[in-house]
Short mmCIF file of C-alpha atoms in Angstrom, two decimals:
data_model
loop_
_atom_site.label_atom_id
_atom_site.label_comp_id
_atom_site.label_asym_id
_atom_site.label_seq_id
_atom_site.Cartn_x
_atom_site.Cartn_y
_atom_site.Cartn_z
CA MET A 1 106.92 106.19 85.59
CA GLU A 2 107.78 109.71 84.53
CA PRO A 3 107.81 112.57 87.08
CA TRP A 4 104.78 114.31 85.51
CA GLU A 5 102.74 111.12 85.89
CA THR A 6 103.70 110.67 89.53
CA ALA A 7 102.64 114.24 90.29
CA ALA A 8 99.42 113.88 88.28
CA ARG A 9 98.46 110.68 90.12
CA GLU A 10 98.85 112.41 93.47
CA GLU A 11 96.81 115.42 92.30
CA ILE A 12 94.00 113.14 91.10
CA ARG A 13 94.03 111.21 94.38
CA GLU A 14 93.66 114.53 96.18
CA LEU A 15 90.78 115.49 93.86
CA VAL A 16 88.93 112.27 94.72
CA ALA A 17 89.59 112.75 98.45
CA ARG A 18 88.37 116.35 98.39
CA TYR A 19 85.14 115.23 96.73
CA THR A 20 84.30 112.99 99.69
CA HIS A 21 85.40 115.47 102.35
CA PHE A 22 83.50 118.38 100.80
CA GLY A 23 80.39 116.28 100.18
CA ASP A 24 80.30 114.79 103.67
CA GLY A 25 80.94 118.24 105.14
CA GLY A 26 78.11 119.85 103.16
CA LYS A 27 80.56 122.17 101.35
CA ILE A 28 78.71 122.03 98.06
CA ASP A 29 80.26 125.13 96.47
CA GLU A 30 83.73 123.71 97.04
CA LEU A 31 82.60 120.29 95.85
CA VAL A 32 81.15 121.47 92.54
CA ALA A 33 84.28 123.54 91.88
CA LEU A 34 86.04 120.17 91.52
CA PHE A 35 84.04 119.61 88.31
CA GLU A 36 84.53 121.21 84.92
CA PRO A 37 81.78 123.77 84.22
CA ASP A 38 80.18 121.42 81.67
CA ALA A 39 80.89 118.18 83.54
CA ILE A 40 78.59 115.17 83.37
CA PHE A 41 77.48 113.47 86.59
CA GLU A 42 75.70 110.13 86.40
CA ILE A 43 74.19 108.44 89.41
CA ASP A 44 72.10 105.30 89.28
CA THR A 45 69.26 106.92 91.27
CA GLU A 46 68.71 109.58 88.58
CA PRO A 47 67.00 108.81 85.26
CA GLU A 48 69.22 111.18 83.26
CA PRO A 49 72.82 112.39 83.61
CA LEU A 50 73.24 115.79 85.24
CA LEU A 51 74.98 118.35 83.07
CA GLY A 52 77.01 121.19 84.57
CA ARG A 53 77.88 122.46 87.99
CA ALA A 54 74.46 123.92 88.82
CA ALA A 55 72.67 120.61 88.21
CA ILE A 56 75.32 118.71 90.17
CA ALA A 57 75.03 121.17 93.07
CA GLY A 58 71.25 120.76 93.10
CA LEU A 59 71.46 117.01 93.57
CA LEU A 60 74.48 116.78 95.87
CA GLY A 61 73.36 119.72 98.00
CA GLY A 62 70.15 117.87 98.80
CA LEU A 63 72.01 114.68 99.67
CA ALA A 64 74.37 116.56 101.97
CA THR A 65 71.45 118.25 103.73
CA ASP A 66 69.38 115.14 104.38
CA HIS A 67 72.28 112.66 104.74
CA GLY A 68 70.88 110.21 102.25
CA GLY A 69 67.29 110.52 103.43
CA GLU A 70 67.54 107.79 106.06
CA GLN A 71 65.54 108.28 109.24
CA GLY A 72 67.68 109.13 112.26
CA GLN A 73 70.82 109.60 110.17
CA THR A 74 72.71 112.74 111.18
CA TYR A 75 76.04 112.28 109.38
CA MET A 76 77.61 110.41 106.50
CA ARG A 77 81.24 109.50 105.82
CA HIS A 78 82.30 108.21 102.43
CA ASN A 79 85.43 106.09 102.13
CA VAL A 80 87.20 105.46 98.83
CA SER A 81 89.61 102.62 98.09
CA ASN A 82 91.47 100.86 95.29
CA LEU A 83 91.68 103.93 93.06
CA THR A 84 93.22 103.12 89.69
CA ILE A 85 94.26 105.82 87.23
CA GLU A 86 95.09 105.46 83.55
CA PHE A 87 96.44 108.31 81.43
CA GLU A 88 95.42 109.01 77.87
CA SER A 89 97.71 112.04 77.82
CA ARG A 90 99.27 114.57 80.19
CA SER A 91 95.87 116.28 80.46
CA VAL A 92 93.32 113.45 80.17
CA ALA A 93 92.92 110.47 82.51
CA ALA A 94 90.35 107.92 83.64
CA GLY A 95 89.91 106.34 87.05
CA SER A 96 87.86 103.84 88.95
CA ALA A 97 87.46 103.15 92.65
CA TYR A 98 85.29 101.42 95.19
CA TRP A 99 83.38 103.41 97.81
CA PHE A 100 81.36 102.75 100.90
CA ALA A 101 79.47 105.12 103.15
CA ILE A 102 78.84 104.83 106.86
CA SER A 103 76.60 106.90 109.10
CA ASP A 104 75.55 106.94 112.71
CA ASN A 105 73.21 104.08 111.67
CA GLY A 106 76.16 101.97 110.46
CA LEU A 107 77.11 100.82 106.98
CA TRP A 108 74.83 102.61 104.53
CA ARG A 109 75.77 101.74 100.93
CA TRP A 110 78.70 100.75 98.76
CA GLY A 111 79.55 100.81 95.11
CA ARG A 112 81.87 102.07 92.40
CA TYR A 113 83.05 105.33 90.89
CA ARG A 114 84.05 105.54 87.22
CA ASP A 115 85.65 108.88 86.41
CA SER A 116 87.11 110.95 83.61
CA TYR A 117 89.54 113.70 84.60
CA ARG A 118 90.95 116.62 82.63
CA ARG A 119 93.46 119.32 83.21
CA ALA A 120 93.59 122.58 81.26
CA GLY A 121 97.15 123.88 80.93
CA ASP A 122 98.74 124.20 84.36
CA GLY A 123 95.35 124.33 86.09
CA PRO A 124 94.06 121.73 88.53
CA TRP A 125 92.76 118.30 87.57
CA LEU A 126 88.95 118.34 87.51
CA PHE A 127 86.19 115.81 87.04
CA ALA A 128 84.99 115.85 83.45
CA ARG A 129 82.60 112.97 84.14
CA ARG A 130 81.70 110.95 87.22
CA LYS A 131 79.56 107.83 87.29
CA VAL A 132 78.32 106.69 90.69
CA ARG A 133 76.90 103.21 90.98
CA ALA A 134 75.71 101.50 94.15
CA ASP A 135 76.20 97.74 94.23
CA PRO A 136 73.13 95.60 94.95
CA GLN A 137 72.45 95.06 98.62
CA ASN A 138 71.17 91.72 99.81
CA GLY A 139 69.22 91.20 102.98
#
């Protein structure tokens, strides 16, 4: 692995971690700054993809405020694991990971992230596209 790729992997891991910390902490302005201005956000609970930071902030801000809409739930903590990253170039990459969320009510949901990342020049890696899918829950 070349040095640039090692550094890029660590920067993308930090990007994914910041997403969960900012979201769980209700820091929506900081969270949406992790996306490109014209990023696409797809979530299986929405009929259409969200386009751009303002649309993403509208959805994620509501989720952060009501903690997923579950009665009696006062906090949410997302955990991400098994992140894989593949590079198309020094400035374009794709990733996938598993996630699960817990709250004061216990295990809430789990699923998968499928991401596209881009970096402009020497700037930070940002989400160009994020797909969020919850796995089916039995019981």
